[in-house]
XYZ file of C-alpha atoms in Angstrom:
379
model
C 12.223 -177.998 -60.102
C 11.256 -180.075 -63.030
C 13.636 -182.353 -64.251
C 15.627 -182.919 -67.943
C 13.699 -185.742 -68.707
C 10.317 -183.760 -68.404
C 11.495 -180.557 -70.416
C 11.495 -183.558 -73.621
C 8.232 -184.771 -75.103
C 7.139 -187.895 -74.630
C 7.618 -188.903 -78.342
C 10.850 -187.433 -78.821
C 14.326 -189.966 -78.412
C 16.266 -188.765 -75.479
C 19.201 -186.091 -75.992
C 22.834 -186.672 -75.139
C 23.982 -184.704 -71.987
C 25.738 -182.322 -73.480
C 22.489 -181.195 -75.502
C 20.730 -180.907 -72.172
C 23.485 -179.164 -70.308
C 23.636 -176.429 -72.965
C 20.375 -176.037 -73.137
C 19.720 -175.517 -69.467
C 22.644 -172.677 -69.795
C 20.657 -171.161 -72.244
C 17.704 -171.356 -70.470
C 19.675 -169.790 -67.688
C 21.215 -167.203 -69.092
C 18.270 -166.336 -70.366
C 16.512 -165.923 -66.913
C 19.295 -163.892 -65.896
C 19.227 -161.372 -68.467
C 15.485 -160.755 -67.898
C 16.661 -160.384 -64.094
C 18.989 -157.388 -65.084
C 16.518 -156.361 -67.574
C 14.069 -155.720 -64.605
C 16.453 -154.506 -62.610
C 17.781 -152.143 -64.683
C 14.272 -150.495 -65.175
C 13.586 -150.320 -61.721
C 16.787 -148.371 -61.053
C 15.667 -145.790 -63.537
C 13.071 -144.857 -60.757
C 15.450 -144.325 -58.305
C 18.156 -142.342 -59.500
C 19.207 -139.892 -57.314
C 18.145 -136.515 -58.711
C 19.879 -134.530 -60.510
C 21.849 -131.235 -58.210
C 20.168 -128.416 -58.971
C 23.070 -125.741 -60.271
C 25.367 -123.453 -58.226
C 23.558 -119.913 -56.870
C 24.928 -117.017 -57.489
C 27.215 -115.824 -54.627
C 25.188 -113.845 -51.640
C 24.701 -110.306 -52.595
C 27.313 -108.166 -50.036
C 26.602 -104.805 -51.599
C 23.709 -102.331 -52.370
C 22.708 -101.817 -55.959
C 24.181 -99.227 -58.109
C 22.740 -95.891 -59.675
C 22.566 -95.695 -63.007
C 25.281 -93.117 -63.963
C 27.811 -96.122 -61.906
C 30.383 -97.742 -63.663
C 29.121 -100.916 -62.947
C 25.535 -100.301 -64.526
C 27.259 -98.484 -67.325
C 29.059 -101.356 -68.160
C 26.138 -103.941 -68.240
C 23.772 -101.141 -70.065
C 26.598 -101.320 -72.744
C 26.949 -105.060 -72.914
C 23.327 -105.120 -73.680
C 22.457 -105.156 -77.886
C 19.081 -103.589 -77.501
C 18.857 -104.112 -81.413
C 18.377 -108.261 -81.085
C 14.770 -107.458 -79.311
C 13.198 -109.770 -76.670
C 9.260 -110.503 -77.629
C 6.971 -111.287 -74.678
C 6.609 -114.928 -75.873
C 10.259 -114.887 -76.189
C 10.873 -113.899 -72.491
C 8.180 -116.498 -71.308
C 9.502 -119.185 -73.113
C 12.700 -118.813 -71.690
C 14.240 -118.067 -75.149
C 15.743 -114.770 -74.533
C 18.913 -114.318 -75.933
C 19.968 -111.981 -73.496
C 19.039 -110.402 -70.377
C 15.648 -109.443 -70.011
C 15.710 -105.978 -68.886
C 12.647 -105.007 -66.971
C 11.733 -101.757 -65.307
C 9.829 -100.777 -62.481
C 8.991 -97.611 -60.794
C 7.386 -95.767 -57.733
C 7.874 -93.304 -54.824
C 8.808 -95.762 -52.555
C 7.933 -93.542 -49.249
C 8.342 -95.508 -46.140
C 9.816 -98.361 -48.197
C 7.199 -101.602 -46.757
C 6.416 -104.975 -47.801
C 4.231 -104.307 -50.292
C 6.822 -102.130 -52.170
C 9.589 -105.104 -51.375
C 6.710 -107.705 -52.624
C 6.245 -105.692 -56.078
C 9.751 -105.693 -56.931
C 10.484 -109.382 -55.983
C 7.598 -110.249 -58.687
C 9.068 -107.978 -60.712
C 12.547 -109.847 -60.305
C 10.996 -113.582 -61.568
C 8.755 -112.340 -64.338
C 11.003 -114.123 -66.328
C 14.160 -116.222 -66.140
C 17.597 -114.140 -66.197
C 15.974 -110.907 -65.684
C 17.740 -107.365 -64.960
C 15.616 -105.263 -62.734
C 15.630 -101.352 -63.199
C 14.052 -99.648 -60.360
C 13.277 -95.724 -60.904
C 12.251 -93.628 -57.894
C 11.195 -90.085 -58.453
C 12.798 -87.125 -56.902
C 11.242 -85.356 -54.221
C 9.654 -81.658 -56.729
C 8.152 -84.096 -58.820
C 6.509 -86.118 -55.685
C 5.642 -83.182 -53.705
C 3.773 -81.483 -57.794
C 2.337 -84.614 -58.979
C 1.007 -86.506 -55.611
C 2.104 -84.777 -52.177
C 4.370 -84.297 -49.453
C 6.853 -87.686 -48.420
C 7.797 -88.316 -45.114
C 11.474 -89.508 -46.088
C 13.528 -87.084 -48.410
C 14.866 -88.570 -51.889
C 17.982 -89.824 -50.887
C 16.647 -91.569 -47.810
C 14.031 -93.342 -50.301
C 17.317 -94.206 -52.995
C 18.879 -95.931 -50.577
C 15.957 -97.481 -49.327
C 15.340 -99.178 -52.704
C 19.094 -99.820 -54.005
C 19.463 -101.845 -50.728
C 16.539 -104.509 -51.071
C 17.695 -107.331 -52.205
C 15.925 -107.714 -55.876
C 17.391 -104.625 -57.559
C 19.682 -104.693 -60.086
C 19.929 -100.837 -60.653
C 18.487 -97.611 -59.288
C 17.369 -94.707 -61.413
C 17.059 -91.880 -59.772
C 14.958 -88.916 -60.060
C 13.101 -90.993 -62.615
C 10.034 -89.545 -64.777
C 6.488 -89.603 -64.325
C 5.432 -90.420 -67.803
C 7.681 -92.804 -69.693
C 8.639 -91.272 -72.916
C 10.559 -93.074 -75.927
C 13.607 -91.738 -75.322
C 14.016 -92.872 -71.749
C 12.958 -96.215 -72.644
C 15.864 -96.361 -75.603
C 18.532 -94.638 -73.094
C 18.485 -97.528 -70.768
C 17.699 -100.437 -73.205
C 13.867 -101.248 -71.231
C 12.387 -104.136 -72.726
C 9.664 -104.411 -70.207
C 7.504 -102.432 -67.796
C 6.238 -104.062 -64.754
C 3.589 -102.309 -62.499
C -0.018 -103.488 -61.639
C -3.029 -103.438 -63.879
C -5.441 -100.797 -62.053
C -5.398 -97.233 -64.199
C -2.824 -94.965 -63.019
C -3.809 -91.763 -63.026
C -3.061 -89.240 -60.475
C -5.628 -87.135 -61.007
C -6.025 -86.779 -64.781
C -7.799 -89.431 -67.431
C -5.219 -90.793 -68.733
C -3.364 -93.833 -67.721
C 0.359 -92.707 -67.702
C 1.214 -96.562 -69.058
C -1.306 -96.374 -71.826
C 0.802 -96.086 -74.229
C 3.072 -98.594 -72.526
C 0.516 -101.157 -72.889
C -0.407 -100.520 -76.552
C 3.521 -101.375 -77.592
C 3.297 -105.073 -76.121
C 6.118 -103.911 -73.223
C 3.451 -103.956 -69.660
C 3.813 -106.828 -67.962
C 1.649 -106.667 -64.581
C 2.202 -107.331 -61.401
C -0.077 -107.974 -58.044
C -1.233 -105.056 -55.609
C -0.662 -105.999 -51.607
C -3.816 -104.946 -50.403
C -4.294 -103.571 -47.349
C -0.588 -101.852 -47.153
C 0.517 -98.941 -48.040
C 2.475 -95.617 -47.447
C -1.139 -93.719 -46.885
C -2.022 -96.770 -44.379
C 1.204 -96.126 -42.354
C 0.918 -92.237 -42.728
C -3.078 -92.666 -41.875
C -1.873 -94.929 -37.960
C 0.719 -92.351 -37.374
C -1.968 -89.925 -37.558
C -4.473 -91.590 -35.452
C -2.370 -92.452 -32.304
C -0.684 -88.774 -32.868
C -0.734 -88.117 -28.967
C 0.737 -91.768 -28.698
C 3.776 -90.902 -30.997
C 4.508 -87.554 -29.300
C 4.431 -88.439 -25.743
C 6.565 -91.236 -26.703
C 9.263 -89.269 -28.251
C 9.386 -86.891 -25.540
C 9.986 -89.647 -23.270
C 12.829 -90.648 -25.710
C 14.373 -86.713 -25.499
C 12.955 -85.059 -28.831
C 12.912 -81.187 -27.739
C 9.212 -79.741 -28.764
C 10.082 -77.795 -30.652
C 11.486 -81.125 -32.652
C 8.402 -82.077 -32.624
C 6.422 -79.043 -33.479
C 4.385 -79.107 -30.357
C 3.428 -75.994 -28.146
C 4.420 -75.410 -24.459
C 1.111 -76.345 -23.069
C 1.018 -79.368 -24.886
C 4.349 -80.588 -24.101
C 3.569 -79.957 -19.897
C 0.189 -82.052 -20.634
C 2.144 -84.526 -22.682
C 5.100 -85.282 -20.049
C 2.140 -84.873 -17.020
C 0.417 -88.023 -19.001
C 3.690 -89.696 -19.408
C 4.333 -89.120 -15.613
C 0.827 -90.600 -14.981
C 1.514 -93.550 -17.150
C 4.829 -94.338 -14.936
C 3.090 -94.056 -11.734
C 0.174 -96.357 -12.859
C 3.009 -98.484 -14.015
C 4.513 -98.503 -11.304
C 1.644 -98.719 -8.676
C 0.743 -102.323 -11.090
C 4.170 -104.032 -10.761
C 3.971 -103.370 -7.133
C 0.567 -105.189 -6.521
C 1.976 -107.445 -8.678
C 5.294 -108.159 -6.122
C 2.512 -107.836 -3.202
C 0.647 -109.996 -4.817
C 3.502 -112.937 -5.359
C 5.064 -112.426 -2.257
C 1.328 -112.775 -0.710
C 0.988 -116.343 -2.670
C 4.085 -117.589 -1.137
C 3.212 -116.386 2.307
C -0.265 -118.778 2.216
C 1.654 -121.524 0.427
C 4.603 -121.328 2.926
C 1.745 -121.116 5.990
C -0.139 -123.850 4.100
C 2.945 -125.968 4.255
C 3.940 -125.222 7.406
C 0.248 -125.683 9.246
C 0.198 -129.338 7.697
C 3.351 -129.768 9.680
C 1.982 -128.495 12.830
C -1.357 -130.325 12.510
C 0.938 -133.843 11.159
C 2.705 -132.815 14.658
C -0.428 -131.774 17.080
C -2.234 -135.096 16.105
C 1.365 -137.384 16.597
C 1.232 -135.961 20.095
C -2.183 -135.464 21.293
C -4.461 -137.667 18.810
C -6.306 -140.937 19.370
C -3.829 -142.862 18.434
C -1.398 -140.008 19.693
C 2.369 -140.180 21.757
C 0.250 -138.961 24.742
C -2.554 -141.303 24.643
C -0.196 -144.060 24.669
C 2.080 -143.028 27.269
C -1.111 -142.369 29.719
C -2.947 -145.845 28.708
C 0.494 -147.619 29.606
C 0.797 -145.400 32.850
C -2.908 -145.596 34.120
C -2.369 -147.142 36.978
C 0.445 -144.978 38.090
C -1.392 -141.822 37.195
C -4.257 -142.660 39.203
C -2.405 -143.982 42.225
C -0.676 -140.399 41.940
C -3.700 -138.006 41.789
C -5.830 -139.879 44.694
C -3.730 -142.035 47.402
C -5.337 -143.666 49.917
C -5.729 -142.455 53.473
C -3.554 -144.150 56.682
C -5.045 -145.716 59.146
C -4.896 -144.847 62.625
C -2.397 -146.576 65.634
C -4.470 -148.495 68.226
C -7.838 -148.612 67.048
C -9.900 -151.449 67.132
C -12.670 -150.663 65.310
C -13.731 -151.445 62.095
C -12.669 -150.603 58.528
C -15.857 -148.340 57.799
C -15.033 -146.525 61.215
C -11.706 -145.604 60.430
C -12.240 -144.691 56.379
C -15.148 -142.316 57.744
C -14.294 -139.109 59.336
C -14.841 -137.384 62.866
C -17.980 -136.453 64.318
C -18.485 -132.591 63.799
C -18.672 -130.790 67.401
C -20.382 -127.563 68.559
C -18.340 -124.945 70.006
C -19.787 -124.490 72.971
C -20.159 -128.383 73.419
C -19.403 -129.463 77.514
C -21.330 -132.408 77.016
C -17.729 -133.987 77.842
C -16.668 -131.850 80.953
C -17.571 -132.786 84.502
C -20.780 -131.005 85.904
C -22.265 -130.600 82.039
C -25.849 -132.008 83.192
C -25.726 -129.183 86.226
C -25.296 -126.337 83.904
C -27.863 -127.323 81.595
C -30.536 -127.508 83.858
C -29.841 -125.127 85.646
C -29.727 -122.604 82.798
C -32.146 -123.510 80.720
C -34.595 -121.231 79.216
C -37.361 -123.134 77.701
C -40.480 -123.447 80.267
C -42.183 -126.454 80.816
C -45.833 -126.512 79.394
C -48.567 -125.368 81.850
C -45.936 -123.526 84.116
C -46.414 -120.336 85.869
């Protein structure tokens, strides 16, 4: 650290002490207000962010119908006469909520129906979502038979989670008057034509006013899609609730058809069946080998500790040899009195003829006497 003397010139008279000593406080202080300068800018990097405000609480109950109190009350705290503009609602301006309708059949309430009202929902910030579902004589006129009755589809749609209100037996064409009864700023639905059969879009003049906003199509799901599977793996469905106890007559089925229906069923169980059996043989065989396989090792570990090379066995009869031997072939005794020689006694006795008298007294008479071979040149 450089010194007092070298922070002076060298023309310039020395200072007094005090000078110095001030100066070097200065110089200090200085320093240390950069310091906290720098430090204070780093810190404004790393402040902890900002908690994001309180949700609303959970929503515990379905939504209500239009004619309830509770959407009669927020229809009337709405002034529909301080209008919302669609730069207005975007901008996050609004200076009330943004209410925004949406509308449909909803049969076999799926996905893509839940998917079109959740966009519906965050089109804008603060948004009140109106949710019309037609009634059942306009479906059946307009498009077709549903597969769930009106009721069954209002409560399908006031209990997903992104409604705000259900309108029931809604219209098909959105007139004026509708639109000023329940204080619509907005109409969300997606951008193809609808047309159902005629030319003319039924939001056309929706669009003209400014009030369509659009939402996205899920492709590839849709009540026709369901309807269309059911229909294909028909058999499927009907042997399966027969199985579950639907009478045929439940299911609009004639008698033959139910007897081949429950026969398949039947069929079904027995293959069934017949599989998760082979499949039990089939385990219990696997642990039969591996329980054999275990238990030959031990026998063969065993045979070869007892009878191998190196065996229990081959030991015992390499130490006992000797013994062994002496036991399967011990030698003869030799006979009392004899004189002769080793080789005479080890061999044995000298085979005799049965009718030998070479050893009885008078043998040489008898055998000439009694012989029957002739001399050569006898008479």
């Amino acid at each position: 650290m450089a010194s007092a003397a070298s922070l002076q010139s060298p023309d310039e008279e020395p200072l007094p002490f005090e000078m110095l000593s001030s100066r070097k406080r200065s110089h200090a202080e200085s320093v240390a207000a950069e310091v906290a300068a720098e430090v204070a800018e780093e810190r404004q990097y790393f402040l902890p962010p900002v908690a994001p405000p309180l949700k609303k609480p959970t929503i515990c109950k379905p939504a209500p119908f239009t004619n309830d109190e509770e959407a009669v009350r927020e229809r009337d705290a709405c002034d529909y006469s301080n209008k919302i503009t669609l730069d207005m609602a975007r901008a996050g301006t609004a200076p009330r909520p943004i209410r925004v309708y949406a509308d449909g059949i909803y049969d076999l309430f799926h996905q893509g129906h839940a998917r079109q009202l959740m966009q519906a929902k965050n089109l804008f910030p603060n948004v009140y979502l109106l949710v019309g579902v037609n009634s059942d004589s306009m479906t059946h006129r307009r498009k077709g038979r549903t597969v769930m009755t009106e009721d069954e589809r209002y409560e399908a749609v006031r209990h997903c989670r992104y409604v705000d209100e259900v309108v029931p037996d809604a219209p098909w064409e959105l007139e004026d008057d509708f639109l000023e009864a329940h204080k619509i700023d907005f109409v969300a639905h997606d951008d193809i034509p609808y047309t159902t059969g005629s030319a003319t879009d039924v939001y056309a003049h929706i669009k003209e006013r400014g009030m369509f906003v659009s939402t996205e199509r899920t492709e590839g799901v849709s009540t026709s899609d369901v309807v269309s599977r059911i229909v294909k793996d028909y058999d499927v469905y009907v042997r399966r609730n027969l199985a579950r106890g639907y009478s045929a007559k439940e299911l609009n089925v004639s008698y033959i058809n139910e007897k081949k229906y429950r026969l398949q069923n039947k069929i079904d169980d027995l293959k069934k069946k017949g599989k998760e059996m082979m499949e039990d043989i089939e385990g219990k065989r696997t642990d039969l080998i591996q329980k054999w396989e275990e238990k030959s090792r031990d026998f063969i570990d065993a045979f070869l500790m007892l009878f191998g090379r190196d065996g229990r066995l081959t030991q015992y009869l390499s130490e006992k040899k000797d013994s062994v031997m002496m036991a399967l072939s011990p030698p003869s005794s030799p006979k009392l009195g004899s004189h002769s020689s080793s080789e005479d006694c080890n061999s044995p006795p000298a085979k005799t003829s049965k009718f030998d008298f070479s050893s009885r007294p008078g043998a040489s008479l008898v055998d000439d006497d009694y012989s029957d071979d002739e001399e050569p040149g006898s008479i």
